CSV table of C-alpha atoms in Angstrom, one decimal:
chain,number,residue,atom,x,y,z
A,1,UNK,CA,-1.0,-10.4,-8.6
A,2,UNK,CA,0.8,-13.6,-9.5
A,3,UNK,CA,4.1,-11.7,-9.9
A,4,UNK,CA,3.9,-10.5,-6.4
A,5,UNK,CA,6.3,-12.5,-3.6
A,6,UNK,CA,6.2,-9.5,-0.7
A,7,UNK,CA,3.4,-7.6,0.9
A,8,UNK,CA,4.2,-4.8,3.0
A,9,UNK,CA,1.4,-3.4,5.0
A,10,UNK,CA,1.1,0.3,6.5
A,11,UNK,CA,-1.2,-1.3,9.4
A,12,UNK,CA,-2.9,-4.7,10.3
A,13,UNK,CA,-5.7,-3.9,10.4
A,14,UNK,CA,-9.2,-4.3,8.1
A,15,UNK,CA,-9.0,-1.4,6.0
A,16,UNK,CA,-5.5,-1.6,5.2
A,17,UNK,CA,-5.2,-6.0,5.2
A,18,UNK,CA,-8.6,-6.8,5.1
A,19,UNK,CA,-8.4,-7.8,1.3
A,20,UNK,CA,-4.9,-10.6,2.6
A,21,UNK,CA,-7.4,-13.8,3.1
A,22,UNK,CA,-8.9,-13.3,-0.3
A,23,UNK,CA,-6.0,-12.7,-1.9
A,24,UNK,CA,-3.8,-15.7,-0.6
A,25,UNK,CA,-6.9,-18.0,-1.2
A,26,UNK,CA,-7.0,-16.4,-5.2
A,27,UNK,CA,-3.1,-17.0,-5.4
A,28,UNK,CA,-3.0,-20.6,-4.5
A,29,UNK,CA,-5.4,-21.4,-6.9
A,30,UNK,CA,-4.2,-19.3,-9.5
A,31,UNK,CA,-1.3,-21.6,-10.6
A,32,UNK,CA,1.1,-19.8,-10.0
A,33,UNK,CA,2.3,-20.9,-6.6
A,34,UNK,CA,5.3,-18.9,-4.9
A,35,UNK,CA,7.7,-20.9,-3.2
A,36,UNK,CA,7.0,-18.6,0.1
A,37,UNK,CA,5.4,-15.3,0.4
A,38,UNK,CA,6.9,-12.6,1.9
A,39,UNK,CA,4.8,-10.4,4.7
A,40,UNK,CA,5.7,-7.5,6.5
A,41,UNK,CA,3.5,-5.1,9.0
A,42,UNK,CA,3.6,-3.6,12.4
A,43,UNK,CA,1.6,-5.4,15.8
A,44,UNK,CA,-0.7,-7.4,15.6
A,45,UNK,CA,-0.2,-9.0,12.1
A,46,UNK,CA,1.0,-12.3,14.3
A,47,UNK,CA,-2.6,-12.2,15.9
A,48,UNK,CA,-4.6,-11.2,12.5
A,49,UNK,CA,-2.6,-14.4,10.6
A,50,UNK,CA,-3.4,-16.5,13.5
A,51,UNK,CA,-7.0,-15.7,13.1
A,52,UNK,CA,-7.5,-16.5,9.6
A,53,UNK,CA,-5.6,-19.5,9.6
A,54,UNK,CA,-8.7,-21.2,10.4
A,55,UNK,CA,-10.6,-21.2,7.3
A,56,UNK,CA,-7.5,-19.6,5.0
A,57,UNK,CA,-6.4,-22.9,3.8
A,58,UNK,CA,-3.1,-22.3,1.1
A,59,UNK,CA,-1.0,-24.6,-0.3
A,60,UNK,CA,2.4,-22.2,-0.6
A,61,UNK,CA,4.6,-21.4,2.7
A,62,UNK,CA,4.1,-17.7,3.9
A,63,UNK,CA,7.1,-16.4,5.7
A,64,UNK,CA,5.7,-13.4,7.7
A,65,UNK,CA,7.8,-10.9,9.7
A,66,UNK,CA,6.4,-8.2,12.6
A,67,UNK,CA,8.4,-4.8,12.0
A,68,UNK,CA,8.6,-3.6,16.2
A,69,UNK,CA,9.5,-0.1,17.6
A,70,UNK,CA,13.1,-1.4,18.3
A,71,UNK,CA,13.9,-4.6,15.9
A,72,UNK,CA,11.8,-7.0,13.5
A,73,UNK,CA,10.5,-10.3,14.5
A,74,UNK,CA,10.2,-12.8,12.8
A,75,UNK,CA,6.7,-15.6,12.8
A,76,UNK,CA,7.7,-18.3,15.5
A,77,UNK,CA,11.6,-17.4,15.6
A,78,UNK,CA,12.1,-17.4,19.9
A,79,UNK,CA,15.5,-15.7,19.6
A,80,UNK,CA,13.9,-12.7,17.5
A,81,UNK,CA,11.7,-12.3,19.8
A,82,UNK,CA,13.6,-11.6,22.2
A,83,UNK,CA,15.8,-9.4,20.2
A,84,UNK,CA,18.8,-11.5,19.7
A,85,UNK,CA,18.1,-11.7,15.8
A,86,UNK,CA,17.0,-9.4,12.7
A,87,UNK,CA,17.1,-6.1,14.4
A,88,UNK,CA,17.3,-4.7,11.1
A,89,UNK,CA,14.0,-3.1,9.9
A,90,UNK,CA,14.9,-3.4,6.2
A,91,UNK,CA,14.3,-5.8,3.2
A,92,UNK,CA,17.3,-5.4,0.6
A,93,UNK,CA,17.3,-7.2,-2.5
A,94,UNK,CA,18.7,-6.9,-6.0
A,95,UNK,CA,15.7,-4.1,-6.9
A,96,UNK,CA,15.3,-2.3,-3.7
A,97,UNK,CA,15.9,-1.5,-0.5
A,98,UNK,CA,12.8,-0.8,1.7
A,99,UNK,CA,13.2,0.7,5.2
A,100,UNK,CA,10.1,0.4,7.7
A,101,UNK,CA,9.3,3.1,9.8
A,102,UNK,CA,7.5,1.8,12.8
A,103,UNK,CA,5.1,5.4,14.3
A,104,UNK,CA,3.7,5.1,17.9
A,105,UNK,CA,0.4,6.8,19.0
A,106,UNK,CA,0.9,9.3,21.7
A,107,UNK,CA,-0.9,8.0,23.8
A,108,UNK,CA,1.7,5.2,23.4
A,109,UNK,CA,4.8,6.4,23.7
A,110,UNK,CA,5.8,4.1,26.4
A,111,UNK,CA,9.1,4.6,28.4
A,112,UNK,CA,12.9,3.0,27.5
A,113,UNK,CA,12.3,0.0,29.7
A,114,UNK,CA,8.6,-1.0,29.3
A,115,UNK,CA,9.2,-0.7,25.3
A,116,UNK,CA,9.5,-4.1,24.1
A,117,UNK,CA,6.5,-5.1,26.9
A,118,UNK,CA,3.8,-2.3,25.4
A,119,UNK,CA,4.4,-4.0,21.7
A,120,UNK,CA,4.7,-7.7,22.7
A,121,UNK,CA,0.8,-7.3,24.5
A,122,UNK,CA,-0.4,-5.0,21.1
A,123,UNK,CA,1.2,-8.0,19.2
A,124,UNK,CA,0.1,-11.1,21.1
A,125,UNK,CA,-1.3,-14.6,19.5
A,126,UNK,CA,-4.5,-16.6,21.2
A,127,UNK,CA,-3.6,-19.5,22.7
A,128,UNK,CA,-5.0,-22.6,23.0
A,129,UNK,CA,-7.9,-24.4,25.6
A,130,UNK,CA,-4.9,-25.7,27.2
A,131,UNK,CA,-3.1,-23.0,28.0
A,132,UNK,CA,-0.5,-24.0,25.6
A,133,UNK,CA,0.9,-22.0,22.7
A,134,UNK,CA,-0.8,-23.0,19.5
A,135,UNK,CA,1.3,-24.1,16.7
A,136,UNK,CA,2.9,-21.4,14.5
A,137,UNK,CA,2.3,-18.6,16.6
A,138,UNK,CA,4.7,-16.5,18.8
A,139,UNK,CA,4.6,-17.6,22.4
A,140,UNK,CA,3.0,-14.6,23.8
A,141,UNK,CA,-0.2,-14.0,26.2
A,142,UNK,CA,-3.3,-13.4,24.7
A,143,UNK,CA,-4.5,-9.4,24.7
A,144,UNK,CA,-7.9,-9.3,27.2
A,145,UNK,CA,-10.1,-7.8,24.7
A,146,UNK,CA,-10.2,-6.4,20.9
A,147,UNK,CA,-12.9,-3.3,20.2
A,148,UNK,CA,-12.8,-0.9,17.2
A,149,UNK,CA,-12.8,2.5,17.2
A,150,UNK,CA,-15.7,3.6,15.5
A,151,UNK,CA,-13.8,7.0,14.0
A,152,UNK,CA,-11.5,5.7,12.8
A,153,UNK,CA,-11.3,2.1,12.6
A,154,UNK,CA,-8.4,1.6,14.4
A,155,UNK,CA,-7.5,-1.6,16.8
A,156,UNK,CA,-7.5,-0.8,20.3
A,157,UNK,CA,-6.8,-3.0,23.5
A,158,UNK,CA,-8.6,-2.9,26.3
A,159,UNK,CA,-7.4,-4.2,29.8
A,160,UNK,CA,-8.3,-4.4,33.7
A,161,UNK,CA,-4.9,-3.4,34.1
A,162,UNK,CA,-4.9,0.1,32.4
A,163,UNK,CA,-8.3,0.6,33.5
A,164,UNK,CA,-10.1,0.4,30.6
A,165,UNK,CA,-7.2,2.7,28.5
A,166,UNK,CA,-7.1,3.3,24.7
A,167,UNK,CA,-3.7,2.4,23.0
A,168,UNK,CA,-3.7,3.0,19.4
A,169,UNK,CA,-1.7,-0.1,17.5
A,170,UNK,CA,1.5,1.1,15.5
A,171,UNK,CA,1.4,1.6,12.1
A,172,UNK,CA,4.4,1.6,9.3
A,173,UNK,CA,5.8,4.3,7.3
A,174,UNK,CA,8.5,3.3,4.5
A,175,UNK,CA,11.0,4.2,2.5
A,176,UNK,CA,11.8,2.6,-0.5
A,177,UNK,CA,15.0,3.4,-2.6
A,178,UNK,CA,16.3,2.1,-5.6
A,179,UNK,CA,20.1,0.8,-6.6
A,180,UNK,CA,22.5,3.4,-8.2
A,181,UNK,CA,22.7,4.1,-11.6
A,182,UNK,CA,26.3,3.2,-13.1
A,183,UNK,CA,28.3,6.0,-14.8
A,184,UNK,CA,28.9,5.6,-18.3
A,185,UNK,CA,32.4,5.2,-19.8
A,186,UNK,CA,33.6,8.0,-21.4
A,187,UNK,CA,34.8,7.0,-24.5
A,188,UNK,CA,36.2,10.4,-25.7
A,189,UNK,CA,37.8,11.0,-22.3
A,190,UNK,CA,39.6,7.6,-22.8
A,191,UNK,CA,41.0,8.2,-25.8
A,192,UNK,CA,42.3,10.9,-25.1
A,193,UNK,CA,44.1,8.9,-22.2
A,194,UNK,CA,44.9,6.6,-24.8
A,195,UNK,CA,43.5,4.1,-23.1
A,196,UNK,CA,44.4,0.5,-24.3
A,197,UNK,CA,41.5,-1.3,-26.4
A,198,UNK,CA,42.3,-4.2,-24.0
A,199,UNK,CA,39.9,-6.0,-20.6
A,200,UNK,CA,41.8,-3.2,-19.2
A,201,UNK,CA,38.5,-0.7,-19.9
A,202,UNK,CA,36.3,-3.2,-18.1
A,203,UNK,CA,38.3,-2.8,-15.0
A,204,UNK,CA,37.8,0.9,-15.6
A,205,UNK,CA,33.6,0.5,-15.9
A,206,UNK,CA,34.1,-1.9,-12.8
A,207,UNK,CA,35.7,0.7,-10.7
A,208,UNK,CA,39.4,-0.4,-10.8
A,209,UNK,CA,42.2,1.7,-11.5
A,210,UNK,CA,44.7,0.3,-13.9
A,211,UNK,CA,48.4,1.2,-14.9
A,212,UNK,CA,48.4,1.7,-19.2
A,213,UNK,CA,51.9,0.3,-21.2
A,214,UNK,CA,54.0,3.3,-20.5
A,215,UNK,CA,53.0,3.3,-16.5
A,216,UNK,CA,50.8,6.3,-15.8
A,217,UNK,CA,47.9,5.6,-13.8
A,218,UNK,CA,44.3,6.1,-14.5
A,219,UNK,CA,41.7,6.1,-12.2
A,220,UNK,CA,37.8,5.0,-12.7
A,221,UNK,CA,36.7,8.8,-12.0
A,222,UNK,CA,39.2,10.0,-15.1
A,223,UNK,CA,37.2,8.2,-18.0
A,224,UNK,CA,33.8,6.9,-16.2
A,225,UNK,CA,31.3,9.7,-15.1
A,226,UNK,CA,29.6,9.9,-11.1
A,227,UNK,CA,27.0,7.3,-10.4
A,228,UNK,CA,23.5,8.3,-10.1
A,229,UNK,CA,21.5,7.7,-6.9
A,230,UNK,CA,18.9,6.0,-7.0
A,231,UNK,CA,15.5,7.4,-6.4
A,232,UNK,CA,13.4,7.8,-2.9
A,233,UNK,CA,10.2,6.9,-2.7
A,234,UNK,CA,8.7,7.6,0.7
A,235,UNK,CA,5.0,5.9,1.6
A,236,UNK,CA,3.8,8.2,4.8
A,237,UNK,CA,0.1,6.8,6.6
A,238,UNK,CA,-1.0,9.0,9.3
A,239,UNK,CA,-4.4,7.5,9.9
A,240,UNK,CA,-5.4,9.5,13.0
A,241,UNK,CA,-4.2,13.1,14.9
A,242,UNK,CA,-2.9,10.6,17.6
A,243,UNK,CA,0.3,9.8,15.5
A,244,UNK,CA,1.0,13.5,14.2
A,245,UNK,CA,3.7,13.7,17.2
A,246,UNK,CA,5.0,10.5,16.5
A,247,UNK,CA,5.1,11.2,12.7
A,248,UNK,CA,6.9,14.4,12.8
A,249,UNK,CA,9.4,13.5,15.2
A,250,UNK,CA,10.3,10.6,13.9
A,251,UNK,CA,14.1,10.7,13.0
A,252,UNK,CA,14.4,8.4,9.9
A,253,UNK,CA,11.8,10.4,8.3
A,254,UNK,CA,13.6,13.9,9.0
A,255,UNK,CA,17.3,12.5,7.5
A,256,UNK,CA,15.1,12.9,4.5
A,257,UNK,CA,13.7,16.4,4.9
A,258,UNK,CA,16.6,18.3,7.0
A,259,UNK,CA,19.7,19.2,5.2
A,260,UNK,CA,22.4,16.7,6.2
A,261,UNK,CA,25.8,17.4,7.2
A,262,UNK,CA,26.1,13.7,8.4
A,263,UNK,CA,26.8,11.6,5.3
A,264,UNK,CA,26.7,8.6,7.8
A,265,UNK,CA,23.1,9.6,8.3
A,266,UNK,CA,19.9,7.3,6.9
A,267,UNK,CA,19.0,9.5,3.8
A,268,UNK,CA,21.8,11.6,3.9
A,269,UNK,CA,22.0,13.7,0.6
A,270,UNK,CA,18.9,11.3,-0.8
A,271,UNK,CA,16.8,13.1,-3.2
A,272,UNK,CA,13.1,12.2,-2.1
A,273,UNK,CA,11.6,11.5,-5.5
A,274,UNK,CA,8.2,11.1,-4.5
A,275,UNK,CA,6.3,10.7,-1.4
A,276,UNK,CA,2.8,8.7,-1.2
A,277,UNK,CA,0.7,10.6,1.6
A,278,UNK,CA,-2.1,7.6,2.5
A,279,UNK,CA,-3.2,10.3,5.7
A,280,UNK,CA,-7.2,10.9,5.3
A,281,UNK,CA,-7.8,14.6,3.9
A,282,UNK,CA,-8.5,16.3,7.4
A,283,UNK,CA,-5.1,15.2,8.3
A,284,UNK,CA,-3.1,16.6,5.1
A,285,UNK,CA,-5.2,20.2,6.4
A,286,UNK,CA,-3.7,19.9,10.0
A,287,UNK,CA,-1.3,22.7,10.5
A,288,UNK,CA,1.5,20.3,12.4
A,289,UNK,CA,1.0,18.2,9.1
A,290,UNK,CA,1.4,21.1,6.6
A,291,UNK,CA,4.3,22.4,8.6
A,292,UNK,CA,6.0,18.8,9.0
A,293,UNK,CA,5.5,18.5,4.7
A,294,UNK,CA,7.6,22.3,3.8
A,295,UNK,CA,11.0,20.3,4.6
A,296,UNK,CA,10.4,18.0,1.5
A,297,UNK,CA,12.4,19.3,-0.9
A,298,UNK,CA,10.7,21.8,-3.6
A,299,UNK,CA,11.1,19.1,-6.8
A,300,UNK,CA,9.5,16.2,-4.4
A,301,UNK,CA,6.1,15.0,-6.0
A,302,UNK,CA,3.4,14.4,-3.6
A,303,UNK,CA,0.5,12.4,-4.0
A,304,UNK,CA,-2.1,11.8,-2.4
A,305,UNK,CA,-5.5,9.5,-3.0
A,306,UNK,CA,-7.6,11.0,0.0
A,307,UNK,CA,-11.2,11.8,-0.4
A,308,UNK,CA,-12.2,8.4,-2.2
A,309,UNK,CA,-15.1,7.1,-1.5
A,310,UNK,CA,-17.3,3.4,-2.1
A,311,UNK,CA,-19.9,6.4,-4.1
A,312,UNK,CA,-16.7,6.8,-6.3
A,313,UNK,CA,-17.2,5.1,-9.9
A,314,UNK,CA,-15.9,1.5,-10.6
A,315,UNK,CA,-12.4,1.4,-11.1
A,316,UNK,CA,-12.8,-1.1,-14.0
A,317,UNK,CA,-14.2,0.8,-17.4
A,318,UNK,CA,-16.2,-2.4,-17.6
A,319,UNK,CA,-17.7,-2.7,-14.3
A,320,UNK,CA,-19.1,1.2,-14.9
A,321,UNK,CA,-20.4,0.4,-18.5
A,322,UNK,CA,-22.8,-2.3,-16.4
A,323,UNK,CA,-23.4,-0.1,-13.5
A,324,UNK,CA,-24.9,2.1,-15.8
A,325,UNK,CA,-26.7,-0.5,-18.2
A,326,UNK,CA,-28.1,-1.5,-14.8
A,327,UNK,CA,-29.2,1.8,-14.2
A,328,UNK,CA,-30.6,2.5,-16.9
A,329,UNK,CA,-33.4,-0.4,-16.1
A,330,UNK,CA,-33.8,0.5,-12.2
A,331,UNK,CA,-32.4,3.4,-10.3
A,332,UNK,CA,-33.4,2.5,-7.0
A,333,UNK,CA,-32.4,-1.6,-7.5
A,334,UNK,CA,-29.0,-0.3,-9.3
A,335,UNK,CA,-27.7,3.5,-8.0
A,336,UNK,CA,-25.5,4.9,-10.4
A,337,UNK,CA,-21.8,5.0,-8.9
A,338,UNK,CA,-19.4,8.0,-9.4
A,339,UNK,CA,-22.3,10.0,-8.4
A,340,UNK,CA,-20.4,12.1,-5.8
A,341,UNK,CA,-17.4,13.8,-6.2
A,342,UNK,CA,-13.9,13.3,-3.6
A,343,UNK,CA,-12.8,15.7,-1.4
A,344,UNK,CA,-10.6,18.5,-1.9
A,345,UNK,CA,-7.3,18.2,-1.2
A,346,UNK,CA,-5.4,21.0,-1.1
A,347,UNK,CA,-3.3,22.4,-4.0
A,348,UNK,CA,0.2,21.0,-3.2
A,349,UNK,CA,-0.9,17.1,-3.8
A,350,UNK,CA,-1.8,15.1,-6.7
A,351,UNK,CA,-4.7,13.4,-6.5
A,352,UNK,CA,-4.0,9.6,-7.0
A,353,UNK,CA,-6.2,7.5,-9.0
A,354,UNK,CA,-6.2,4.0,-10.6
A,355,UNK,CA,-3.2,2.7,-12.2
A,356,UNK,CA,-1.8,6.2,-12.1
A,357,UNK,CA,2.3,5.5,-12.1
A,358,UNK,CA,5.7,7.5,-11.4
A,359,UNK,CA,8.1,6.0,-13.4
A,360,UNK,CA,11.9,5.6,-11.3
A,361,UNK,CA,13.3,4.1,-14.5
A,362,UNK,CA,14.5,5.1,-16.5
A,363,UNK,CA,15.7,7.9,-14.6
A,364,UNK,CA,15.1,10.4,-17.9
A,365,UNK,CA,11.7,9.4,-17.3
A,366,UNK,CA,11.4,9.9,-14.0
A,367,UNK,CA,8.1,11.6,-13.1
A,368,UNK,CA,4.2,11.0,-13.0
A,369,UNK,CA,2.9,9.1,-15.9
A,370,UNK,CA,-0.7,9.2,-16.4
A,371,UNK,CA,-1.3,7.9,-20.0
A,372,UNK,CA,-2.7,4.6,-18.2
A,373,UNK,CA,-5.4,6.5,-16.3
A,374,UNK,CA,-8.8,5.4,-18.1
A,375,UNK,CA,-10.9,8.0,-18.7
A,376,UNK,CA,-14.4,8.2,-17.4
A,377,UNK,CA,-16.8,6.3,-19.1
A,378,UNK,CA,-19.9,8.9,-20.8
A,379,UNK,CA,-23.2,7.3,-19.0
A,380,UNK,CA,-25.7,8.9,-21.0
A,381,UNK,CA,-23.8,7.6,-24.0
A,382,UNK,CA,-23.7,3.9,-22.7
A,383,UNK,CA,-27.3,4.5,-21.3
A,384,UNK,CA,-28.8,5.6,-24.6
A,385,UNK,CA,-27.2,2.8,-26.3
A,386,UNK,CA,-28.9,0.0,-24.2
A,387,UNK,CA,-32.7,2.3,-24.7
A,388,UNK,CA,-32.1,2.4,-28.4
A,389,UNK,CA,-31.5,-1.3,-28.1
A,390,UNK,CA,-34.7,-1.8,-26.0
A,391,UNK,CA,-36.9,0.2,-28.9
A,392,UNK,CA,-35.4,-2.0,-31.8
A,393,UNK,CA,-36.5,-4.6,-29.5
A,394,UNK,CA,-39.9,-3.6,-29.3
A,395,UNK,CA,-40.3,-3.1,-32.5
A,396,UNK,CA,-39.1,-6.4,-33.7
A,397,UNK,CA,-41.1,-8.5,-31.5
A,398,UNK,CA,-43.9,-6.5,-30.5
A,399,UNK,CA,-43.1,-6.5,-26.6
A,400,UNK,CA,-43.1,-3.2,-24.0
A,401,UNK,CA,-40.5,-3.8,-21.8
A,402,UNK,CA,-40.1,-2.4,-18.6
A,403,UNK,CA,-37.8,0.7,-19.7
A,404,UNK,CA,-37.1,4.1,-18.4
A,405,UNK,CA,-38.7,5.0,-22.0
A,406,UNK,CA,-42.2,4.0,-20.2
A,407,UNK,CA,-41.9,7.4,-17.6
A,408,UNK,CA,-42.7,4.7,-14.8
A,409,UNK,CA,-41.9,6.3,-11.5
A,410,UNK,CA,-41.5,4.9,-8.5
A,411,UNK,CA,-41.9,6.1,-4.8
A,412,UNK,CA,-38.1,5.8,-3.0
A,413,UNK,CA,-39.6,3.5,-0.9
A,414,UNK,CA,-41.1,1.1,-2.8
A,415,UNK,CA,-39.6,-2.0,-4.7
A,416,UNK,CA,-40.1,-3.0,-7.8
A,417,UNK,CA,-43.3,-5.2,-8.9
A,418,UNK,CA,-40.8,-8.6,-9.6
A,419,UNK,CA,-39.4,-8.5,-6.0
A,420,UNK,CA,-43.2,-7.5,-4.6
A,421,UNK,CA,-44.3,-10.9,-5.7
A,422,UNK,CA,-41.6,-13.4,-4.3
A,423,UNK,CA,-42.5,-15.5,-1.5
A,424,UNK,CA,-40.7,-15.6,1.5
A,425,UNK,CA,-39.4,-19.3,0.6
A,426,UNK,CA,-37.8,-17.6,-2.3
A,427,UNK,CA,-35.8,-15.3,-0.6
A,428,UNK,CA,-32.2,-16.2,-0.2
A,429,UNK,CA,-29.2,-14.1,1.0
A,430,UNK,CA,-25.8,-14.6,-0.8
A,431,UNK,CA,-22.2,-13.3,0.2
A,432,UNK,CA,-20.5,-13.1,-2.7
A,433,UNK,CA,-16.5,-13.3,-2.6
A,434,UNK,CA,-13.0,-15.0,-1.9
A,435,UNK,CA,-14.1,-17.4,1.1
A,436,UNK,CA,-17.6,-15.7,1.7
A,437,UNK,CA,-19.1,-19.5,2.1
């Protein structure tokens, strides 16, 4: 966690970015404080950051960028807000090139003249009581009212001018491309061509042509193998049916799927190694989505974590063991997690699991790596250990402990005796978690 310098959000909503305040606070207390933290996401990213700053105090700089349908907008940069700077939706460093593809819902397809206006309306930030823009917030007017869709949890904005028409916030899909792997120098070919053992060999490796002592010209491709293109990974989000049209019509995504005839086209001749589908199971089974997915190369690995819920077993083995032990004491107060199996997925998808990896480097090891996926805890074994321990304590101390061994049964609507005896003045509700106070 302390090695993260950039965060990319598919949605600026609580289900996709609700853990941001806790992460920022925890990172600030970890001791490994970054010089700055890059945040990237669709509207209303700035509104979200403006809201959490009232209680999220950190000791390092945030550098957020909001991906808009027409360009990226650095936070607080008035020139960029007008579309005069950073029109690229790419993040590039020495390790990876990340391209953001903004997808809008069907109800949110504005005309070319109103694209920027509608996007700004979603990314609006609150104003101060005096009517001036709050310090550090993009100078835009505040939205009329914000609600959450009960079915999807996606944010919408209701405006009196639109007769309370639901408008879905944009989402972002990402493509991530690693740098190409330089071709290896072929010593046998170099010896056959009598390439001198001096700095000229290094020139060939760098891609420079050389001239031998006898006047011959040797090009890099004569002795150096072709470079291997870097693998490409796509992260696809489609939270509801409203985004299907925008997803399937996106030109940048099409460039990774359809046959390429123009080498200058984004994604041309680039092999997609892995596609991570963040859509729910019902979207994965949708006819439009199924037909769209067929255009990916047959060798592409498709991973989908869909179908998981809060009933799935804890991600950490230690937490699973604790849950099993507590359930052994009282089934009603400490229900056993992970008893409900995740929803079935189409057979063409590999189910995503905690700590499942897709190896990108070295190229020879490209593919899925499930060696780090933890084996599920054997609940029966853990609980038997607890019961055996209780038995031993009973024998040693001659004390009867309240365990399942006593065959004590309770109705589902009864409370444990220890809780029944607690008076009102002794009860206190405590919210656990970073920033909960």
